[in-house]
XYZ file of C-alpha atoms in Angstrom:
674
model
C 24.027 20.967 27.819
C 23.640 19.392 31.241
C 23.948 20.843 34.755
C 23.320 19.327 38.179
C 23.089 20.449 41.788
C 22.683 18.648 45.125
C 19.447 19.627 46.873
C 17.994 19.065 50.341
C 14.454 17.676 50.238
C 12.301 19.535 50.989
C 14.088 22.772 50.155
C 15.141 25.175 47.453
C 17.784 24.671 44.780
C 19.342 27.215 42.457
C 20.868 26.565 39.044
C 22.640 29.243 36.997
C 21.208 28.589 33.512
C 21.573 30.506 30.258
C 18.581 31.580 28.165
C 16.976 28.509 26.584
C 14.420 25.795 27.292
C 15.530 23.285 29.942
C 14.152 19.966 31.179
C 14.426 19.609 34.970
C 14.241 16.186 36.612
C 15.378 14.452 39.816
C 18.522 12.338 39.428
C 18.389 10.407 42.709
C 17.457 6.735 42.087
C 15.725 6.583 45.474
C 13.378 9.435 44.577
C 11.331 10.436 41.550
C 9.941 13.748 40.348
C 7.988 14.258 37.160
C 10.231 16.047 34.631
C 9.298 19.659 33.941
C 10.043 22.082 31.150
C 11.199 25.579 32.138
C 12.019 28.525 29.886
C 14.875 30.799 30.952
C 15.070 34.248 29.343
C 17.604 37.082 29.528
C 15.193 39.295 31.436
C 13.517 36.982 33.976
C 14.315 34.004 36.192
C 12.391 30.771 35.926
C 10.937 28.729 38.751
C 9.703 25.151 39.033
C 8.066 23.288 41.877
C 8.780 19.554 41.934
C 6.988 16.950 44.049
C 9.434 14.254 45.132
C 8.087 10.692 45.385
C 10.072 7.829 46.946
C 10.899 4.930 44.628
C 11.001 1.196 45.269
C 13.220 -1.340 43.515
C 11.345 -3.586 41.071
C 13.491 -6.601 40.288
C 13.466 -9.669 38.128
C 15.506 -12.182 36.233
C 15.491 -12.987 32.539
C 16.428 -15.487 29.901
C 17.605 -13.967 26.642
C 20.302 -14.361 24.017
C 22.211 -11.922 21.865
C 21.792 -8.132 21.853
C 24.760 -7.416 24.126
C 24.280 -3.631 23.951
C 21.064 -3.733 25.996
C 18.878 -0.745 26.688
C 16.689 -1.749 29.644
C 13.821 0.459 30.765
C 10.563 0.452 32.722
C 7.592 2.492 31.562
C 5.050 3.249 34.274
C 1.636 4.575 33.297
C -0.976 5.596 35.834
C -3.687 2.945 35.922
C -6.238 5.563 37.010
C -4.752 8.468 35.019
C -4.028 10.243 38.298
C -1.027 11.000 40.448
C 2.175 12.966 40.204
C 3.139 11.394 36.894
C 0.683 9.794 34.498
C 3.452 8.277 32.357
C 7.229 8.252 32.357
C 10.207 6.033 31.615
C 13.065 5.092 33.928
C 16.356 3.487 32.962
C 17.153 0.202 34.690
C 20.388 -1.473 35.744
C 21.083 -5.031 34.626
C 23.617 -7.788 34.342
C 23.584 -11.213 32.714
C 21.217 -12.712 35.299
C 18.897 -10.002 36.609
C 17.686 -6.424 36.340
C 16.513 -3.679 38.728
C 14.281 -0.661 38.036
C 13.480 2.056 40.590
C 9.793 2.903 40.159
C 7.857 5.586 42.113
C 5.322 4.278 44.597
C 1.727 4.118 43.468
C -0.512 1.977 41.289
C 0.767 1.652 37.744
C 0.509 -0.224 34.495
C 4.125 -1.339 33.988
C 5.964 -2.111 30.773
C 9.391 -3.739 31.070
C 11.362 -3.408 27.838
C 14.706 -4.419 26.407
C 15.675 -2.974 23.047
C 15.352 -5.671 20.393
C 12.955 -7.842 22.436
C 9.207 -7.928 22.955
C 8.210 -6.062 26.114
C 6.418 -7.566 29.132
C 3.331 -5.851 30.557
C 2.081 -5.862 34.166
C -1.272 -4.090 34.506
C -2.560 -2.663 37.817
C 0.690 -3.205 39.718
C 0.880 -1.619 43.156
C 4.316 -0.342 44.208
C 4.737 -0.030 47.982
C 7.763 0.450 50.230
C 8.582 -3.256 49.894
C 10.748 -4.321 46.909
C 8.796 -6.136 44.202
C 10.054 -9.253 42.417
C 8.413 -9.921 39.035
C 10.080 -13.307 38.668
C 11.851 -14.696 35.603
C 10.899 -13.234 32.234
C 11.527 -14.996 28.936
C 12.490 -12.347 26.388
C 11.434 -13.067 22.789
C 13.808 -11.464 20.301
C 12.333 -9.426 17.427
C 9.707 -6.792 16.769
C 6.265 -6.754 18.362
C 2.841 -5.180 18.060
C 0.631 -4.105 20.967
C -2.803 -2.588 21.029
C -6.152 -2.575 22.729
C -9.634 -3.745 21.822
C -12.574 -1.593 22.846
C -15.559 -3.926 23.087
C -18.796 -1.990 23.282
C -21.032 -5.024 23.381
C -23.442 -4.890 26.298
C -23.002 -8.497 27.294
C -20.607 -10.977 25.807
C -18.763 -13.810 27.498
C -16.977 -14.884 24.319
C -13.242 -14.389 24.111
C -11.918 -11.549 21.971
C -9.448 -12.914 19.426
C -7.085 -10.675 17.481
C -5.652 -11.824 14.137
C -2.522 -10.528 12.418
C -2.123 -11.224 8.688
C 0.972 -10.384 6.617
C -0.067 -8.265 3.647
C 0.925 -9.734 0.274
C 2.232 -12.966 1.829
C 0.541 -16.347 1.427
C 1.183 -19.935 2.456
C 1.370 -22.749 -0.129
C -2.372 -23.379 0.131
C -3.010 -19.876 -1.155
C -4.505 -18.511 2.058
C -2.953 -15.811 4.187
C -0.785 -17.101 7.035
C -2.248 -15.374 10.092
C -1.239 -15.286 13.750
C -3.857 -15.117 16.485
C -3.826 -14.045 20.101
C -6.394 -13.475 22.822
C -7.035 -10.035 24.292
C -7.057 -9.886 28.084
C -9.936 -8.697 30.241
C -8.938 -5.069 29.679
C -8.712 -5.547 25.903
C -4.903 -5.517 25.785
C -3.138 -7.742 23.233
C 0.421 -8.338 22.083
C 2.134 -10.129 19.193
C 5.810 -10.979 19.761
C 8.740 -12.030 17.596
C 7.378 -10.496 14.398
C 9.334 -10.247 11.171
C 9.469 -6.730 9.691
C 6.729 -6.014 7.216
C 3.225 -4.767 6.672
C 0.279 -6.455 8.370
C -3.485 -6.285 8.794
C -4.788 -6.547 12.365
C -8.426 -7.266 13.230
C -10.372 -8.231 16.375
C -13.334 -10.635 16.505
C -15.671 -12.027 19.112
C -18.417 -14.360 18.033
C -20.138 -12.882 14.979
C -18.784 -9.384 15.625
C -15.549 -7.921 14.335
C -13.674 -4.644 14.270
C -12.346 -2.815 11.255
C -9.157 -4.169 9.666
C -6.246 -1.878 10.517
C -2.872 -1.666 8.777
C 0.275 -1.940 10.922
C 3.872 -1.483 9.774
C 6.449 -3.480 11.747
C 10.090 -2.370 11.656
C 13.038 -4.383 13.017
C 13.638 -4.549 16.785
C 10.851 -2.081 17.529
C 7.495 -2.220 19.196
C 4.603 -0.893 17.145
C 1.536 0.414 18.984
C -1.913 0.932 17.529
C -2.769 4.541 18.242
C -6.493 3.901 18.481
C -8.211 0.780 19.847
C -9.901 -1.749 17.625
C -13.588 -1.131 18.259
C -16.055 -4.016 18.469
C -19.634 -2.868 18.807
C -23.078 -4.141 18.072
C -23.798 -3.770 14.369
C -25.088 -0.361 13.350
C -27.929 0.076 10.904
C -27.121 1.669 7.560
C -30.224 3.068 5.903
C -30.129 4.130 2.245
C -32.849 6.434 0.978
C -33.093 6.477 -2.824
C -35.076 9.294 -4.435
C -36.018 9.874 -8.047
C -36.663 6.234 -8.946
C -39.825 5.150 -10.769
C -42.003 2.491 -9.147
C -41.446 0.169 -12.113
C -37.635 0.316 -11.836
C -35.574 -2.260 -9.985
C -32.682 -0.887 -7.969
C -30.440 -2.572 -5.428
C -27.836 -1.414 -2.918
C -24.566 -3.258 -2.336
C -22.464 -2.890 0.818
C -18.715 -3.204 0.305
C -16.295 -3.404 3.222
C -12.896 -1.722 2.807
C -10.242 -4.076 4.179
C -7.419 -1.611 3.620
C -7.907 1.509 1.540
C -4.224 1.852 0.621
C -4.237 -1.487 -1.165
C -7.796 -1.462 -2.544
C -8.791 -4.649 -0.763
C -12.576 -4.912 -0.550
C -15.134 -7.501 0.504
C -18.714 -7.457 -0.738
C -21.217 -8.087 2.031
C -24.150 -8.649 -0.319
C -26.993 -6.690 -1.912
C -30.427 -5.572 -0.759
C -33.286 -4.566 -3.090
C -34.491 -0.987 -2.877
C -38.134 -1.230 -1.802
C -40.267 1.914 -1.579
C -37.095 3.926 -2.037
C -35.234 2.373 0.916
C -32.691 -0.332 1.649
C -30.946 -1.217 4.901
C -27.869 -3.105 6.123
C -26.473 -4.129 9.487
C -22.728 -3.590 9.712
C -19.938 -3.856 12.275
C -17.696 -0.816 12.857
C -15.378 -0.045 9.962
C -15.063 1.654 6.588
C -17.532 0.803 3.843
C -18.854 1.909 0.491
C -22.494 1.735 -0.579
C -22.980 1.043 -4.288
C -26.305 1.698 -6.000
C -26.974 -0.705 -8.892
C -29.658 -0.699 -11.555
C -31.585 -3.690 -12.921
C -28.693 -4.561 -15.273
C -26.195 -4.673 -12.414
C -24.504 -1.444 -13.473
C -23.032 0.669 -10.665
C -24.892 3.980 -10.696
C -22.889 5.640 -7.939
C -20.835 4.822 -4.834
C -20.778 6.543 -1.445
C -18.136 6.075 1.272
C -19.350 5.612 4.835
C -17.643 5.084 8.210
C -19.656 2.981 10.656
C -19.039 3.484 14.365
C -21.825 2.761 16.826
C -24.632 5.042 15.676
C -27.144 4.571 12.905
C -25.974 5.862 9.530
C -28.344 7.353 6.981
C -27.371 7.960 3.361
C -29.478 9.791 0.790
C -28.817 8.968 -2.865
C -30.796 10.950 -5.443
C -31.207 9.463 -8.916
C -30.713 12.330 -11.331
C -30.268 11.062 -14.865
C -29.934 12.001 -18.464
C -30.391 10.110 -21.703
C -27.457 9.896 -24.092
C -27.591 8.545 -27.629
C -24.514 7.522 -29.525
C -22.877 5.320 -32.076
C -19.913 2.992 -32.436
C -18.329 2.725 -35.869
C -15.358 0.894 -37.310
C -14.393 3.071 -40.220
C -17.770 3.874 -41.800
C -19.557 0.701 -40.646
C -21.600 0.356 -37.469
C -20.428 -2.193 -34.901
C -22.455 -4.338 -32.497
C -20.526 -4.532 -29.236
C -20.826 -4.637 -25.476
C -20.032 -1.218 -23.987
C -19.013 -0.365 -20.430
C -18.901 3.349 -19.618
C -17.074 4.461 -16.463
C -17.318 7.922 -14.953
C -17.059 9.810 -11.684
C -18.204 8.376 -8.311
C -17.375 4.837 -9.497
C -20.254 4.931 -11.975
C -19.955 1.880 -14.239
C -22.859 1.638 -16.707
C -23.219 -1.179 -19.222
C -25.080 -1.166 -22.525
C -24.759 -2.591 -26.029
C -24.785 -1.132 -29.491
C -27.008 -2.620 -32.202
C -25.965 -4.038 -35.552
C -25.954 -0.506 -36.953
C -23.668 0.633 -34.127
C -26.233 2.898 -32.429
C -27.052 2.791 -28.736
C -29.093 4.665 -26.162
C -28.050 4.826 -22.524
C -29.114 6.515 -19.310
C -26.252 8.026 -17.288
C -26.059 9.915 -13.994
C -26.413 13.635 -14.593
C -23.137 15.494 -14.195
C -21.033 12.929 -16.019
C -19.714 14.780 -19.062
C -16.015 14.194 -19.588
C -13.079 12.021 -18.529
C -15.127 8.972 -19.437
C -13.602 5.562 -20.005
C -15.315 3.371 -22.611
C -14.518 -0.354 -22.731
C -15.512 -1.890 -26.079
C -15.802 -5.650 -26.591
C -17.020 -7.200 -29.866
C -15.867 -10.854 -30.093
C -17.442 -11.355 -33.536
C -15.314 -8.569 -35.017
C -12.206 -9.278 -32.877
C -12.542 -5.798 -31.442
C -11.341 -4.977 -27.907
C -10.524 -1.391 -27.049
C -10.439 0.912 -24.053
C -11.023 4.554 -24.898
C -10.039 7.109 -22.241
C -10.871 10.788 -21.778
C -14.041 10.497 -23.866
C -16.528 13.358 -23.604
C -20.261 13.743 -24.100
C -21.002 16.305 -26.798
C -24.170 18.183 -27.796
C -25.730 18.096 -31.239
C -27.411 21.047 -32.996
C -30.612 20.449 -31.002
C -28.772 20.313 -27.672
C -29.190 16.562 -27.232
C -26.387 14.646 -25.494
C -24.369 12.391 -27.795
C -21.477 9.981 -27.322
C -20.027 8.961 -30.684
C -16.979 6.715 -31.029
C -15.293 6.105 -34.352
C -12.456 3.594 -34.540
C -9.928 3.475 -37.375
C -10.190 0.686 -39.925
C -6.973 -1.052 -38.880
C -6.081 -4.706 -38.438
C -3.409 -6.449 -36.367
C -3.076 -10.198 -36.901
C -0.593 -12.867 -35.966
C 0.154 -16.447 -35.070
C 1.681 -18.125 -32.013
C 3.948 -21.134 -32.632
C 6.583 -23.114 -30.757
C 10.164 -23.755 -31.812
C 9.059 -26.554 -34.166
C 6.506 -24.307 -35.943
C 3.574 -26.036 -34.252
C 0.593 -23.726 -33.636
C -0.181 -22.917 -29.992
C -3.953 -22.714 -29.396
C -5.404 -20.970 -26.331
C -2.231 -18.972 -25.826
C -2.557 -15.625 -24.076
C -1.439 -12.700 -26.248
C -0.850 -9.371 -24.514
C -0.776 -6.235 -26.654
C 0.767 -3.089 -25.153
C -0.312 0.197 -26.682
C 1.886 3.206 -27.471
C 3.366 4.676 -24.287
C 1.689 1.997 -22.181
C -1.633 3.842 -22.475
C -3.630 0.676 -23.244
C -3.195 -3.040 -22.630
C -5.297 -5.656 -24.447
C -5.317 -9.407 -23.855
C -6.821 -12.116 -26.062
C -6.409 -15.833 -26.685
C -5.427 -17.607 -29.885
C -7.723 -19.861 -31.920
C -7.174 -23.576 -32.553
C -4.729 -22.773 -35.362
C -2.748 -20.366 -33.145
C -4.092 -17.312 -35.001
C -5.299 -14.071 -33.424
C -6.786 -10.835 -34.820
C -7.448 -7.385 -33.412
C -9.388 -4.714 -35.293
C -9.800 -1.004 -34.690
C -6.490 -0.255 -32.972
C -5.268 3.310 -33.031
C -2.316 3.777 -35.423
C 1.032 3.575 -33.665
C 3.759 1.291 -32.400
C 2.713 -1.750 -30.358
C 4.507 -4.448 -28.364
C 3.208 -8.014 -28.192
C 4.057 -11.038 -26.103
C 2.533 -14.524 -26.042
C 2.370 -16.968 -23.137
C 1.496 -20.614 -23.703
C 1.772 -21.776 -20.089
C 3.435 -20.714 -16.845
C 7.012 -21.012 -18.126
C 6.627 -20.826 -21.916
C 6.553 -17.372 -23.479
C 7.749 -15.456 -26.492
C 10.125 -12.543 -26.694
C 8.569 -9.130 -26.937
C 7.726 -8.321 -30.550
C 7.320 -4.853 -32.025
C 4.859 -3.979 -34.763
C 3.522 -0.766 -36.303
C -0.167 -0.362 -37.028
C -0.574 2.106 -39.877
C -3.459 4.323 -40.974
C -3.468 3.042 -44.557
C -5.580 -0.015 -43.706
C -2.860 -2.570 -44.458
C -2.777 -5.530 -42.098
C 0.069 -5.549 -39.577
C 1.160 -9.134 -38.999
C 3.522 -10.763 -36.497
C 4.608 -14.284 -35.591
C 5.300 -15.007 -31.919
C 7.462 -18.016 -31.066
C 7.106 -19.280 -27.506
C 9.994 -20.938 -25.715
C 10.936 -21.919 -22.215
C 11.768 -19.251 -19.683
C 14.000 -19.413 -16.646
C 12.221 -19.736 -13.327
C 14.114 -17.693 -10.751
C 13.793 -17.290 -7.013
C 14.890 -14.627 -4.576
C 14.718 -13.502 -0.977
C 14.407 -10.066 0.648
C 16.002 -9.657 4.077
C 17.298 -7.010 6.454
C 19.846 -7.118 9.247
C 17.104 -8.513 11.453
C 15.716 -11.282 9.277
C 13.346 -11.907 6.387
C 11.080 -9.105 5.131
C 7.574 -10.363 4.275
C 5.274 -8.338 2.049
C 8.116 -6.756 0.047
C 7.316 -6.036 -3.601
C 9.986 -6.731 -6.223
C 9.882 -5.654 -9.876
C 12.408 -7.740 -11.891
C 12.985 -6.745 -15.512
C 15.313 -8.389 -18.009
C 17.605 -5.903 -19.732
C 19.347 -8.158 -22.266
C 16.263 -9.861 -23.743
C 12.926 -8.419 -24.866
C 10.485 -8.817 -22.028
C 6.979 -8.113 -20.872
C 5.902 -5.092 -18.906
C 7.077 -5.850 -15.377
C 4.586 -6.743 -12.667
C 5.511 -6.793 -8.965
C 6.214 -10.041 -7.174
C 5.231 -10.211 -3.493
C 7.555 -11.798 -0.942
C 5.946 -14.424 1.305
C 6.209 -14.680 5.101
C 9.808 -15.892 4.702
C 10.763 -13.007 2.411
C 10.892 -15.307 -0.645
C 9.570 -14.547 -4.136
C 9.657 -16.153 -7.590
C 9.761 -14.747 -11.131
C 10.560 -15.821 -14.679
C 13.020 -14.466 -17.230
C 13.172 -14.920 -21.021
C 15.341 -17.749 -22.256
C 18.984 -16.652 -22.369
C 18.549 -13.624 -20.133
C 21.287 -12.936 -17.574
C 20.980 -9.201 -16.826
C 18.191 -7.643 -14.756
C 17.028 -4.376 -13.273
C 15.319 -4.673 -9.890
C 13.028 -2.282 -8.069
C 12.265 -3.138 -4.440
C 9.628 -1.675 -2.143
C 9.777 -3.158 1.368
C 7.480 -1.773 4.091
C 9.428 0.119 6.722
C 12.615 0.214 4.610
C 14.127 2.462 1.972
C 13.218 1.605 -1.612
C 15.910 0.150 -3.836
C 16.766 0.358 -7.552
C 19.740 -1.604 -8.894
C 21.110 -3.704 -11.770
C 22.433 -7.215 -11.278
C 23.666 -10.182 -13.296
C 21.607 -13.300 -12.523
C 22.292 -17.008 -12.996
C 19.553 -19.643 -13.398
C 19.382 -21.853 -10.326
C 20.971 -19.264 -8.033
C 18.566 -17.217 -5.880
C 18.674 -13.434 -5.983
C 19.471 -12.162 -2.487
C 18.291 -8.594 -1.797
C 19.125 -6.698 1.382
C 17.126 -3.664 2.476
C 17.995 -1.082 5.135
C 16.450 1.846 6.955
C 19.184 4.406 6.263
C 17.410 5.910 3.264
C 16.798 9.536 2.421
C 13.937 11.440 0.849
C 14.257 11.619 -2.935
C 12.085 14.269 -4.600
C 11.644 14.391 -8.360
C 9.956 17.274 -10.135
C 8.938 16.175 -13.602
C 7.000 18.117 -16.248
C 3.555 16.546 -16.418
C 4.005 16.026 -20.157
C 6.848 13.567 -19.428
C 4.925 11.268 -17.069
C 3.404 9.251 -19.924
C 4.001 9.045 -23.644
C 6.819 7.986 -25.894
C 9.180 10.532 -24.355
C 9.090 10.520 -20.572
C 11.205 10.770 -17.424
C 13.361 7.896 -16.199
C 15.421 7.451 -13.051
C 18.959 6.062 -13.181
C 20.612 4.539 -10.100
C 23.159 1.792 -9.480
C 23.161 0.760 -13.152
C 19.371 0.393 -13.369
C 16.871 2.520 -15.290
C 13.211 2.747 -14.272
C 10.235 5.075 -14.756
C 10.452 8.110 -12.503
C 7.396 7.033 -10.481
C 9.144 5.621 -7.408
C 8.135 2.194 -6.037
C 7.768 3.434 -2.444
C 4.678 2.877 -0.303
C 5.754 5.843 1.803
C 5.930 8.024 -1.317
C 3.435 10.159 -3.150
C 2.763 11.587 -6.595
C 1.177 15.050 -6.751
C 0.318 17.026 -9.877
C 1.020 20.715 -9.349
C -0.480 23.841 -10.834
C 2.878 24.788 -12.349
C 2.791 21.923 -14.844
C 5.171 19.887 -12.691
C 4.477 16.556 -11.023
C 6.106 16.000 -7.626
C 7.238 12.421 -7.035
C 8.830 11.634 -3.701
C 9.712 8.582 -1.674
C 12.187 7.102 0.779
C 15.037 5.583 -1.235
C 18.434 4.067 -0.493
C 21.460 6.432 -0.449
C 23.643 6.943 -3.506
C 23.914 8.781 -6.806
C 20.747 9.363 -8.837
C 20.095 10.847 -12.259
C 16.756 11.983 -13.672
C 16.706 11.776 -17.458
C 14.508 12.409 -20.476
C 14.164 9.180 -22.467
C 12.290 7.879 -25.505
C 12.628 4.244 -24.374
C 15.124 3.331 -27.113
C 18.136 4.853 -25.357
C 18.282 2.749 -22.188
C 21.722 1.291 -22.946
C 23.058 4.799 -23.567
C 21.571 5.962 -20.268
C 23.288 3.163 -18.357
C 26.570 4.066 -20.046
C 26.206 7.728 -19.108
C 26.069 8.851 -22.738
C 22.897 10.930 -22.549
C 23.245 14.648 -21.812
C 19.548 15.174 -21.012
C 19.918 14.278 -17.324
C 20.186 16.048 -13.974
C 21.857 14.266 -11.083
C 22.947 14.403 -7.470
C 23.853 12.366 -4.391
C 21.307 11.268 -1.779
C 22.946 11.021 1.643
C 21.759 8.628 4.369
C 18.777 10.252 6.131
C 19.236 13.255 3.821
C 17.235 14.845 1.013
C 17.819 15.215 -2.712
C 15.624 17.060 -5.194
C 16.019 16.701 -8.959
C 14.011 18.684 -11.496
C 13.783 18.306 -15.256
C 13.189 21.424 -17.344
C 9.819 21.844 -19.014
C 9.828 20.739 -22.665
C 9.928 23.522 -25.189
C 6.601 24.274 -26.798
């Protein structure tokens, strides 16, 4: 709805408006008035007072190519945060050679923008009655990133440099390919001509630096950091440790969080705890303080955000003694034990020849423990989850682990039956609950003891492009040895590229998975700064499922036939919709679980979308949601052996629907019968 009226200035104007909220603004290019919101009701008139300010033409010329459907605008922001309008946008006229914007008189920070090109900034520009010519502007096509650095250093003549690093992309030397720019005297910085993707941005001057901030760049758009990158004199972090004996040796480690969403951390060193105290000097940013004992075990971890003030952290040492045993069948086992609990506690100990051990743990750790067991002499490597500390008849804390007397053995050979020493064998436990890796001996043999009974998958890798097919073996409870022979052979090395309508997409993650040959559990491949990635397929494979997660774009899931020597070209778009899956928690892991079917591909229901989330609900359902490409989807119950039937549409245990562009689709599986 739009209405207009011609008004004399100064003077009154009347508009006959129906009941709703209206935006009132001046439409005369020679004059400007800050837009106002007025609410018209059925029972009362609305009034607005507008201050009219004369405008002055701001002109310029440009050099640019492409992007015929131009949207040209000038943003003016009050340099002193005063005046009739602190910020507003005006539309400009343009032709192939020049442009003109009518800007209200005053002192402004100006931003001249053309959709699809990096903007130009003109700080502290005074607009008078005389037309202003900003000269010829070279417009760089592509996305951009702008922001500001807030330097709180008292005196520093060093330049402030800002670095931009693509996340997950590396150059051939193995280091991240970063771009750098210099912030101006007011702390403003700009990166132009960026490819879409996910980046880390950080400011430095001399020995000081800001926190590392994540920025998502989408095609033909300007991204703006909401908050400035703060550079300040290092703050003092003081750790007060209580409850430690004078004879004990404790140390504190400071860990810098580079980006919490991707678990990138950087250790800044350790300090001994002396007289119950330790101290660090740290630049602004997010950190974690880890308290370690004399053995190097992590006792606890505390998150801390450093700004410009001193930070004090109190860590009490409240402990308990736990005795326990590790047995293989009825025999005790000597092994290295790593026990992980809440608050990042990671305590190491060892059991004796009789399998007994005694360990001191932080008080409060009782259940949901993870125990990593490593006994090279007995070929025993296990990870036990959800372990719990129990109490004996006297109330003492005990942690007893008994492993079944099972044995899995095998041999790795090549196609000529030659043994393959030092080959990496990966063993995947039932339902993917546990993964174990070990290397073969000189005769190509390998042995694993103490595995839980069940069905396992094994794969051997002799070098980068030599691997075996996935083998299946059952470990039984009767004590009989399960044996398998793994034959390694050459794999196909494949390449691919991820792009959008605006160029390559760096930082995209791609999960390729062969569907016509037994294969390993799929790991993501990261696209480099040119959107390129590489992966390998088993010998003879020609059919693949692909999952794609590209920052700023809708996730993709599809099936494709591949040919060795021909790159896989993957296009991503931004026209996705929100896909919500409600899955009974019992189907998230295990032999029977939920799978998603789309475009001929089948994948676990946990979506590969960085914008998505997985939330366990109180109703026994797990909500999984993410931005995915449009199309038909089906959510199915699968035991893993019916994937071909799923692709052929021969499984009735599915619910489906169509996800429209920019729409929403929710699929829910029924709870399994008890």
